[in-house]
Short mmCIF file of C-alpha atoms and ligand atoms in Angstrom, two decimals:
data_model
loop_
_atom_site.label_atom_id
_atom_site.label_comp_id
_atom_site.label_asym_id
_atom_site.label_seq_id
_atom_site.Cartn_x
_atom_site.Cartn_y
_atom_site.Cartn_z
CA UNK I 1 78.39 130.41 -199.42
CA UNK I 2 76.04 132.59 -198.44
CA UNK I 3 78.21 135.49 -196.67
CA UNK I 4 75.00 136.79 -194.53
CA UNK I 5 74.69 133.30 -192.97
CA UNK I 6 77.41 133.13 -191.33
CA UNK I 7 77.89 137.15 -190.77
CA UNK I 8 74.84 136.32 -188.62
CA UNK I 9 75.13 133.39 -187.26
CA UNK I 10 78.50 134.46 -185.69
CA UNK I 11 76.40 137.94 -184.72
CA UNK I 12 73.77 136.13 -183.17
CA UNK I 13 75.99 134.17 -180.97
CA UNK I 14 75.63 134.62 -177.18
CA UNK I 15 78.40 133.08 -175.43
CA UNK I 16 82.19 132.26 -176.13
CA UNK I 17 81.41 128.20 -176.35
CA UNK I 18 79.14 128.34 -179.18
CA UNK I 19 81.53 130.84 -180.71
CA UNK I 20 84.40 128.65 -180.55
CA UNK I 21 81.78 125.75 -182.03
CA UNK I 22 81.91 128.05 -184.86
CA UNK I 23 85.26 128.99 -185.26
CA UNK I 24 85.64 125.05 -185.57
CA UNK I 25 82.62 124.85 -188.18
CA UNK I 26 83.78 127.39 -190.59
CA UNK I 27 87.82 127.25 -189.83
CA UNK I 28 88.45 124.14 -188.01
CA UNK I 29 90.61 121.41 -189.57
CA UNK I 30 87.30 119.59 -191.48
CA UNK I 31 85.04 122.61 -191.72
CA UNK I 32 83.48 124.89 -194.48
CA UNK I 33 87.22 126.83 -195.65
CA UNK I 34 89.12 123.16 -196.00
CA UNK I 35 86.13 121.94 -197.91
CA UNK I 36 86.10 124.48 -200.15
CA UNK I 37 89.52 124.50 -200.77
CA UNK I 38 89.60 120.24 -201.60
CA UNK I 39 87.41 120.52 -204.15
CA UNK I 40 89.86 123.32 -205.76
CA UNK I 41 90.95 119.76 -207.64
CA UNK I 42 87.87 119.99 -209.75
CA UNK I 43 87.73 123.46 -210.74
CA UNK I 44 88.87 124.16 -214.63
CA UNK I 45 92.34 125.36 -214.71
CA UNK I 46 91.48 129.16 -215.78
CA UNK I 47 88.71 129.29 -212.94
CA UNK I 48 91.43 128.29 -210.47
CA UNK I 49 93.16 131.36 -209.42
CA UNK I 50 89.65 133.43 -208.91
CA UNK I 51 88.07 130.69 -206.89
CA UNK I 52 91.45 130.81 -204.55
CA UNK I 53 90.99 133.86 -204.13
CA UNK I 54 87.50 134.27 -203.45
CA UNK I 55 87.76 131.64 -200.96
CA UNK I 56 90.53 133.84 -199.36
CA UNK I 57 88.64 136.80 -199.15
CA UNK I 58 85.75 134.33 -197.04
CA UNK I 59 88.32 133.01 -194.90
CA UNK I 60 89.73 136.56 -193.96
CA UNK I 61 86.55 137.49 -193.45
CA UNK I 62 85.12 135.25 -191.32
CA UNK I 63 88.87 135.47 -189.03
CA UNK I 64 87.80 139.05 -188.31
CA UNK I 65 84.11 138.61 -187.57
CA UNK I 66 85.03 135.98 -185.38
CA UNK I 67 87.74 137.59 -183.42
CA UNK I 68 85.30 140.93 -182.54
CA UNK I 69 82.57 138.75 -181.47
CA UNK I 70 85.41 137.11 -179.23
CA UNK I 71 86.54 140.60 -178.20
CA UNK I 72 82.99 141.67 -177.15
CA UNK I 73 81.70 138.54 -175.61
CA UNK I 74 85.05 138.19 -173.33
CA UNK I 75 84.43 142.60 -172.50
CA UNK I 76 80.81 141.45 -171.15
CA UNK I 77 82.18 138.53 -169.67
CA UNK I 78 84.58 140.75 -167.11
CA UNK I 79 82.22 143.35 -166.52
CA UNK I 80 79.59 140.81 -164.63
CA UNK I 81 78.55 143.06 -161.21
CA UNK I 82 80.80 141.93 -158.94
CA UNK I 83 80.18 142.44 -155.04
CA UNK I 84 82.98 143.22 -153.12
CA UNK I 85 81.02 143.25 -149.62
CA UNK I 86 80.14 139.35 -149.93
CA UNK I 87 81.81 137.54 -147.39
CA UNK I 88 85.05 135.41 -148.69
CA UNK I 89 85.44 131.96 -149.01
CA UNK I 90 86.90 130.03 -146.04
CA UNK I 91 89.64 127.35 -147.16
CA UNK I 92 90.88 124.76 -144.64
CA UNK I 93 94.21 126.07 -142.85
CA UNK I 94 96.96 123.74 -142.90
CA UNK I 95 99.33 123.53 -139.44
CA UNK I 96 102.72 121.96 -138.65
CA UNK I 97 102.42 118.50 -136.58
CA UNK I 98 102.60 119.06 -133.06
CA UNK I 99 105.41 116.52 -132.76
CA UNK I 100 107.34 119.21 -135.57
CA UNK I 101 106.21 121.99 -133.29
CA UNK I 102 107.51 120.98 -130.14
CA UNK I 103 110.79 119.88 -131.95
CA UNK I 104 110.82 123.96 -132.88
CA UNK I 105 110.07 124.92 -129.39
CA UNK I 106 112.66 122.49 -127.83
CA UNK I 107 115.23 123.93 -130.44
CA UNK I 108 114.76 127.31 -129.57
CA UNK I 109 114.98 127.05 -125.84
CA UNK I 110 118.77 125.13 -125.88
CA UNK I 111 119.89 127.46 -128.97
CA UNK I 112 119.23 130.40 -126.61
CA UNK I 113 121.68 129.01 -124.04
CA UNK I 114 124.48 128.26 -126.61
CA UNK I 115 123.87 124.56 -127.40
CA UNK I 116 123.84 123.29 -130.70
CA UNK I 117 120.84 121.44 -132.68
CA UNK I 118 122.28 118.02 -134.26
CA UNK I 119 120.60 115.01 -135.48
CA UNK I 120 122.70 111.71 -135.96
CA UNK I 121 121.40 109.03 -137.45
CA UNK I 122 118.01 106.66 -137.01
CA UNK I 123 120.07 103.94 -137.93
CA UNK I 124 123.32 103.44 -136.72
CA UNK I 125 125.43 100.56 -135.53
CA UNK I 126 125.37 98.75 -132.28
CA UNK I 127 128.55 100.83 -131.28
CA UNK I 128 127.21 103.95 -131.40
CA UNK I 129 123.80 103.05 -130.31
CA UNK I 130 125.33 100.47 -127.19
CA UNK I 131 129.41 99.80 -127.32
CA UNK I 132 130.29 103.76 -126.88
CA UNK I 133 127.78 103.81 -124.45
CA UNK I 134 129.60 101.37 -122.16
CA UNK I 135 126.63 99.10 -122.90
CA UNK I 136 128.51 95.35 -123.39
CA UNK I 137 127.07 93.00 -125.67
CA UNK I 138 124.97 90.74 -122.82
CA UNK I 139 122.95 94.06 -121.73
CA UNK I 140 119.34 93.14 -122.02
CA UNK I 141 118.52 96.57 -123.95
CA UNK I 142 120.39 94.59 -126.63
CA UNK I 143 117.87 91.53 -126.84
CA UNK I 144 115.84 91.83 -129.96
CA UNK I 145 113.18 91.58 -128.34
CA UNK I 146 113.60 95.61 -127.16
CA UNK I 147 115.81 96.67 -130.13
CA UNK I 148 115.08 96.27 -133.87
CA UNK I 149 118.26 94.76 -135.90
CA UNK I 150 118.48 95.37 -140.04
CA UNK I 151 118.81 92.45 -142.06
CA UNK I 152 122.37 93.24 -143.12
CA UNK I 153 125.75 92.05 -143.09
CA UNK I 154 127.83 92.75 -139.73
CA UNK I 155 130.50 95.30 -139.92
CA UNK I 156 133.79 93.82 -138.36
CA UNK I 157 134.17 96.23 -135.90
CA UNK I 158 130.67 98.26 -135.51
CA UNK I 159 128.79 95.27 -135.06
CA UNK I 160 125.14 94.96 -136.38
CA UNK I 161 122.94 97.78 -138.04
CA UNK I 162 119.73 98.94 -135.45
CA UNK I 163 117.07 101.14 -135.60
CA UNK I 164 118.39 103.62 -132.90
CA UNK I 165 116.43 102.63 -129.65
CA UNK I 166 117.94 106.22 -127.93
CA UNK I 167 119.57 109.74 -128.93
CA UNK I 168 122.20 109.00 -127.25
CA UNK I 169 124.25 107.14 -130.05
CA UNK I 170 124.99 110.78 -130.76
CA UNK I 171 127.39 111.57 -127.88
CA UNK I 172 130.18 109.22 -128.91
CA UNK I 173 129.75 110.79 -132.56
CA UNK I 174 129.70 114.33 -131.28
CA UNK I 175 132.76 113.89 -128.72
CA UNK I 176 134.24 112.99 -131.56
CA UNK I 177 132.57 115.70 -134.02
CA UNK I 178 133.93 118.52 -131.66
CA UNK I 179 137.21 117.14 -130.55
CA UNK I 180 137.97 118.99 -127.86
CA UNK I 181 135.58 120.88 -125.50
CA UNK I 182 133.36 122.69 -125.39
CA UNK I 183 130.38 120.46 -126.41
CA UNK I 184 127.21 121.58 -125.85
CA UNK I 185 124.72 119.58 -128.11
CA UNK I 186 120.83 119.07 -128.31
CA UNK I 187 120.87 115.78 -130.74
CA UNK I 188 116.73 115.24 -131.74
CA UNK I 189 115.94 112.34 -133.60
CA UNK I 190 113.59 109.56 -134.04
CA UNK I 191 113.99 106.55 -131.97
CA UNK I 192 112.23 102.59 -132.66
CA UNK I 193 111.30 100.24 -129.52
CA UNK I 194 108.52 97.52 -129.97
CA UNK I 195 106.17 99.23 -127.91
CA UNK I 196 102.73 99.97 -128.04
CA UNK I 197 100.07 101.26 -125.45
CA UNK I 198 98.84 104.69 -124.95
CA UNK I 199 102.40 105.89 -123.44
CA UNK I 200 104.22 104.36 -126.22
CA UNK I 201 104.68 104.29 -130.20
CA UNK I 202 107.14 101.97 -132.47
CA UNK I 203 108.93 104.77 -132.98
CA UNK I 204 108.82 108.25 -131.36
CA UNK I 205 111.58 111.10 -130.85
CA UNK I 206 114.02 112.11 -128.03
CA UNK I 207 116.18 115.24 -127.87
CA UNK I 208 119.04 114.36 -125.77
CA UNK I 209 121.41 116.96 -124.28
CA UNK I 210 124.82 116.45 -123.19
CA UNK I 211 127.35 119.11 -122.21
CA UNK I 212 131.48 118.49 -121.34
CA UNK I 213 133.95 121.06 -119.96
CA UNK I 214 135.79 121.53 -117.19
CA UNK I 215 134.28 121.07 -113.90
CA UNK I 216 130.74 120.34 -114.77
CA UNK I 217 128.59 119.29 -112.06
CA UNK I 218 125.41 118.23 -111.13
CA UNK I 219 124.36 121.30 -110.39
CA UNK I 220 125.15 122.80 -114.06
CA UNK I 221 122.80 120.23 -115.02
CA UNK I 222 119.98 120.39 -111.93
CA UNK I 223 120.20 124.42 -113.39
CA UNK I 224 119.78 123.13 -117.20
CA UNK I 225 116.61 121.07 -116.86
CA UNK I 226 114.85 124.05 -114.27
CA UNK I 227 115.78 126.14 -117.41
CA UNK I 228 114.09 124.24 -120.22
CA UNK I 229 110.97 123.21 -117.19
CA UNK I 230 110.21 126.90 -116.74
CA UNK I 231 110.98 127.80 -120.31
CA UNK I 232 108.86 125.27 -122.03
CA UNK I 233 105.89 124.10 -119.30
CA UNK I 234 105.51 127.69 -117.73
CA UNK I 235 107.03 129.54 -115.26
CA UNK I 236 107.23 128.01 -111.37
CA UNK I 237 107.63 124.24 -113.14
CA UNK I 238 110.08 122.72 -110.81
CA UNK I 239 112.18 119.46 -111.53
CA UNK I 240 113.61 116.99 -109.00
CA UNK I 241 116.18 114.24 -109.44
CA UNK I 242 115.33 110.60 -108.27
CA UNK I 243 118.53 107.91 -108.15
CA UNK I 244 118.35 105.84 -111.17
CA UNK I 245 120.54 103.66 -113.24
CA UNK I 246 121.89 104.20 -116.76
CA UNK I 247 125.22 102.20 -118.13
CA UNK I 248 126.10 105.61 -119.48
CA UNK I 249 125.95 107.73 -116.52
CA UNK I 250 126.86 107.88 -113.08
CA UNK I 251 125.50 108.74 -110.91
CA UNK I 252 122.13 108.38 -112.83
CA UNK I 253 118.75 110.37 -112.51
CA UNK I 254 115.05 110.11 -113.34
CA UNK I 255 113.98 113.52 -113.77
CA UNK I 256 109.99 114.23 -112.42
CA UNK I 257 108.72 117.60 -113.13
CA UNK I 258 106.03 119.62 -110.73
CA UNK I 259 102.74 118.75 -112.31
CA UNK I 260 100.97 121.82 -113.62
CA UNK I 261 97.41 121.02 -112.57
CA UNK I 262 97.93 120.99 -109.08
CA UNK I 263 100.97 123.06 -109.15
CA UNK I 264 102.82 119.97 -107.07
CA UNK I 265 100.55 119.97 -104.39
CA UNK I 266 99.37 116.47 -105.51
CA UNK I 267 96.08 118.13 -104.35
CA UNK I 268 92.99 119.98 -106.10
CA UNK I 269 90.12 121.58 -104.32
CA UNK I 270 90.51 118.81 -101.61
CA UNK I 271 90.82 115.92 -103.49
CA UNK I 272 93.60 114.01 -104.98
CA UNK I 273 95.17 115.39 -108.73
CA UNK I 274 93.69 113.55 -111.38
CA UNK I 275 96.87 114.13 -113.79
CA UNK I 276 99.78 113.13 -111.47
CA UNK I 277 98.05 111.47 -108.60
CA UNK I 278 101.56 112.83 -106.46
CA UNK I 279 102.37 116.28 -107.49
CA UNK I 280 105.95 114.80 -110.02
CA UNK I 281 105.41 113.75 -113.46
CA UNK I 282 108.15 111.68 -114.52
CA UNK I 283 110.06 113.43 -117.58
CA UNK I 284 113.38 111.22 -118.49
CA UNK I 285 116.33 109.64 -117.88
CA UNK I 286 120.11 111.82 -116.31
CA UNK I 287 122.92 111.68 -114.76
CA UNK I 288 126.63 112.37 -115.18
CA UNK I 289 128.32 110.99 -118.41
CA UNK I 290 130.15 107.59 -117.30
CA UNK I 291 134.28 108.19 -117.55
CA UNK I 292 134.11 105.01 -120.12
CA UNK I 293 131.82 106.91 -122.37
CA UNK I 294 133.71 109.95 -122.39
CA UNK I 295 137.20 107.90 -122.81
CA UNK I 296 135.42 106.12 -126.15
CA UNK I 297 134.90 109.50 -127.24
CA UNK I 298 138.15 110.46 -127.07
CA UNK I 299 137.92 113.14 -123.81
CA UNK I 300 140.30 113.18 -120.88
CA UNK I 301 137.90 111.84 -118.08
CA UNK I 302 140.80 113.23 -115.84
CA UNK I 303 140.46 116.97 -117.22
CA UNK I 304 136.69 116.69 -118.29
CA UNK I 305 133.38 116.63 -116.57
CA UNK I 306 129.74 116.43 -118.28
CA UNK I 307 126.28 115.85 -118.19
CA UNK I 308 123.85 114.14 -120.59
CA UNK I 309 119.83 113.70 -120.48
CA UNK I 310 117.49 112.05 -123.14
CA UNK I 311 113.54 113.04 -122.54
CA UNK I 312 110.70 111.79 -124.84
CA UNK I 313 109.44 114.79 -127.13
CA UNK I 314 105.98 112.95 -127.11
CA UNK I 315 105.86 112.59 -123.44
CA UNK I 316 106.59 116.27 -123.20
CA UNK I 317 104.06 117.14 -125.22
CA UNK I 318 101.68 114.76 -123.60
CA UNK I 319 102.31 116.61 -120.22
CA UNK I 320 102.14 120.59 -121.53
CA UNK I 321 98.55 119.89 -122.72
CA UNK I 322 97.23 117.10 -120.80
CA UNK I 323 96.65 114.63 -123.57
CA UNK I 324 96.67 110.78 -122.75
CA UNK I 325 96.64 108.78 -125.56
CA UNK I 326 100.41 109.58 -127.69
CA UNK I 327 98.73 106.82 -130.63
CA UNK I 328 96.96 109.96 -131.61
CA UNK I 329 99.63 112.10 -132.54
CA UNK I 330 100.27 109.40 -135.29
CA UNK I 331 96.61 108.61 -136.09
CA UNK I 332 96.55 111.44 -138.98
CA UNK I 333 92.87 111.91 -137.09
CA UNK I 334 92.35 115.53 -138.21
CA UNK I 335 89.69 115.77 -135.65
CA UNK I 336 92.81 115.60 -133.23
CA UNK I 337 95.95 116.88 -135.04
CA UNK I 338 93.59 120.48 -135.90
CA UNK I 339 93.49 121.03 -132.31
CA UNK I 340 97.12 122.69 -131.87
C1 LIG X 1 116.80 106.50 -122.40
O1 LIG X 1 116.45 106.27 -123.54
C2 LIG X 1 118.17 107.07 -122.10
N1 LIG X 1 118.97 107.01 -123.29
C3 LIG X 1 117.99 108.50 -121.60
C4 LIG X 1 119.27 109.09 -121.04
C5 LIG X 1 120.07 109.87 -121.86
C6 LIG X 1 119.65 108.81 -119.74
C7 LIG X 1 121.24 110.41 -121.36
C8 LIG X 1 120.83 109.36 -119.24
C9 LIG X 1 121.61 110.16 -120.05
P1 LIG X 1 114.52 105.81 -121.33
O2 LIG X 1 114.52 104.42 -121.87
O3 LIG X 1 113.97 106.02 -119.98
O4 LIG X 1 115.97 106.44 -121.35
O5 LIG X 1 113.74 106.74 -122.36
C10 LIG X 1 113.66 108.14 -122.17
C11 LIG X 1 112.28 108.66 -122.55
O6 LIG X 1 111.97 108.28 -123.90
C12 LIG X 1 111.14 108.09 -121.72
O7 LIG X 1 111.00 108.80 -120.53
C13 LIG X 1 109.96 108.29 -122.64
O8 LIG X 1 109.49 109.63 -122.52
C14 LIG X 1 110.57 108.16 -124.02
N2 LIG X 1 110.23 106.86 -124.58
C15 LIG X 1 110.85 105.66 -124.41
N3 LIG X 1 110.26 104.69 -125.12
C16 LIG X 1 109.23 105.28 -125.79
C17 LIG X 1 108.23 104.82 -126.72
N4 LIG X 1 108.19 103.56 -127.15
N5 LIG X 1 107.32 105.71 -127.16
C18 LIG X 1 107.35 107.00 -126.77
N6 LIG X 1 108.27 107.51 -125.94
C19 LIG X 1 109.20 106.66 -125.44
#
């Protein structure tokens, strides 16, 4: 071959793809080198060892004229101008869910005052999630038509498998976790009803509290909830207690909280609050933990007192920022979800 046809042709090249078309040309499994070399076959026997070489020497050759042609082209390459002043490229940010957020938040504010974060199971039997709770088996929460059942064999004792309808199938297992109080626990996990309107998802979370020692009153917990009101809706949120029924507590609680807007005035600039309508937003359910459902756990209902509350960490959220539609949160509407 001509040796200034190539010596040029790899010269003249201006960029590293037509290069590497090349390198493929001349040195590539089917090009010029391996073609030469094939028809070795036909070359009289005392010609051999000359053409070999020769065909060497064009091969070495060409290596090295290729590989400075790669070295300058990739040199120019990285010395294009580069401007330093331009302005950078903006990616989309990424953010943790708000429902993850407040579940941080909520975490924080109860680890501060000594209780500890658990999370017991989504799906548990109908004794933890009903029997401990001094829940018998006629109680209408138990229809399934509010609670979802799994399609499994009973156990002889624990009854049927459910998709937790409440947190608060983890006192019985934390009684019995701890032993012997002290029990101060936050349990937050997700919970399953067949609901659905704009106050109300399939399945949402709680956090639950519940706290057992000696002596605990109402008051302990009245002092609990003003904590976590202040600490997570801003300072001078007030809560009040309103006589309720739970089969796990008594005496039971709803738990309103002063509405923010109108500061619980149930008034703004003259005219009724648009957000609470009566100065209370209703937060949860309270009350006292039920002798039974300390007993099941194992406590001495004689020597032990406690507390126990279970709030809706979407209906929390709902009220810090005003928001009235909780279907959103699971939308995956970026729109929405981008805004916190
Ligand atoms: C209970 O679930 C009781 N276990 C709470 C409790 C615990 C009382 C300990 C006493 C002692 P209730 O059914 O009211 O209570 O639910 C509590 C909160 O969960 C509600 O206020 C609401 O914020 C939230 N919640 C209930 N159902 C849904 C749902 N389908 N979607 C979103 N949030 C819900």
């Amino acid at each position: 071959m001509d040796s200034k046809k190539y010596v040029s042709e790899i010269n003249s090249t201006e960029n590293l793809e037509t290069l590497g078309e090349l390198e493929i040309k001349y040195l590539g499994r089917n090009g010029l080198i391996n073609d030469l070399l094939s028809k070795i076959k036909d070359i009289p026997n005392e010609e051999k060892k000359a053409y070999g070489q020769k065909i060497n020497e064009l091969k070495t050759s060409m290596y090295r004229y290729i590989a400075d042609k790669k070295k300058e082209l990739q040199s120019k390459k990285s010395n294009v101008f580069f401007d330093k002043t331009l302005p950078g490229k903006s990616y989309p940010k990424g953010s943790i869910h708000i429902v993850s957020y407040a579940i941080e938040e909520i975490t924080k504010i109860f680890e501060k005052i000594d209780f500890i974060r658990v999370s017991y199971p989504e799906v548990d039997w109908e004794y933890g999630a009903f029997e401990s709770l001094n829940m018998p088996a006629n109680h209408p929460a138990r229809d399934d038509v509010e609670t979802s059942f799994i399609d499994t064999p009973a156990h002889s004792t624990l009854g049927k498998m459910v998709l937790t309808p409440h947190t608060s199938n983890g006192q019985n297992r934390e009684m019995k976790r701890v032993g012997k109080p002290p029990i101060r626990m936050i349990n937050i996990s997700k919970c399953y009803r067949p609901n659905w309107d704009p106050t109300h998802t399939p399945m949402f979370h709680q956090f639950e509290g519940l706290c057992v020692d000696p002596n605990i009153s109402i008051v302990n917990l009245k002092g609990t909830l003003d904590h976590f009101a202040e600490k997570y809706f801003g300072k001078g949120t007030k809560t009040r207690l309103r006589p309720h029924h739970f089969q796990f507590t008594e005496p039971s609680f709803e738990v309103d909280i002063s509405c923010n807007n109108c500061h619980g005035t149930a008034k703004v600039d003259g005219n009724k609050c648009r957000v609470c309508k009566s100065g209370w937003l209703e937060l949860g359910g309270c009350g006292m933990v039920h002798p039974n459902v300390l007993k099941e756990g194992g406590i001495d209902s004689k020597k032990y007192s406690g507390w126990a509350f279970g709030f809706g960490i979407e209906r929390v959220i709902m009220m810090k920022y005003g928001l009235d539609d909780i279907r959103n949160y699971y939308s995956g509407d970026i729109r929405f979800l981008e805004q916190f």
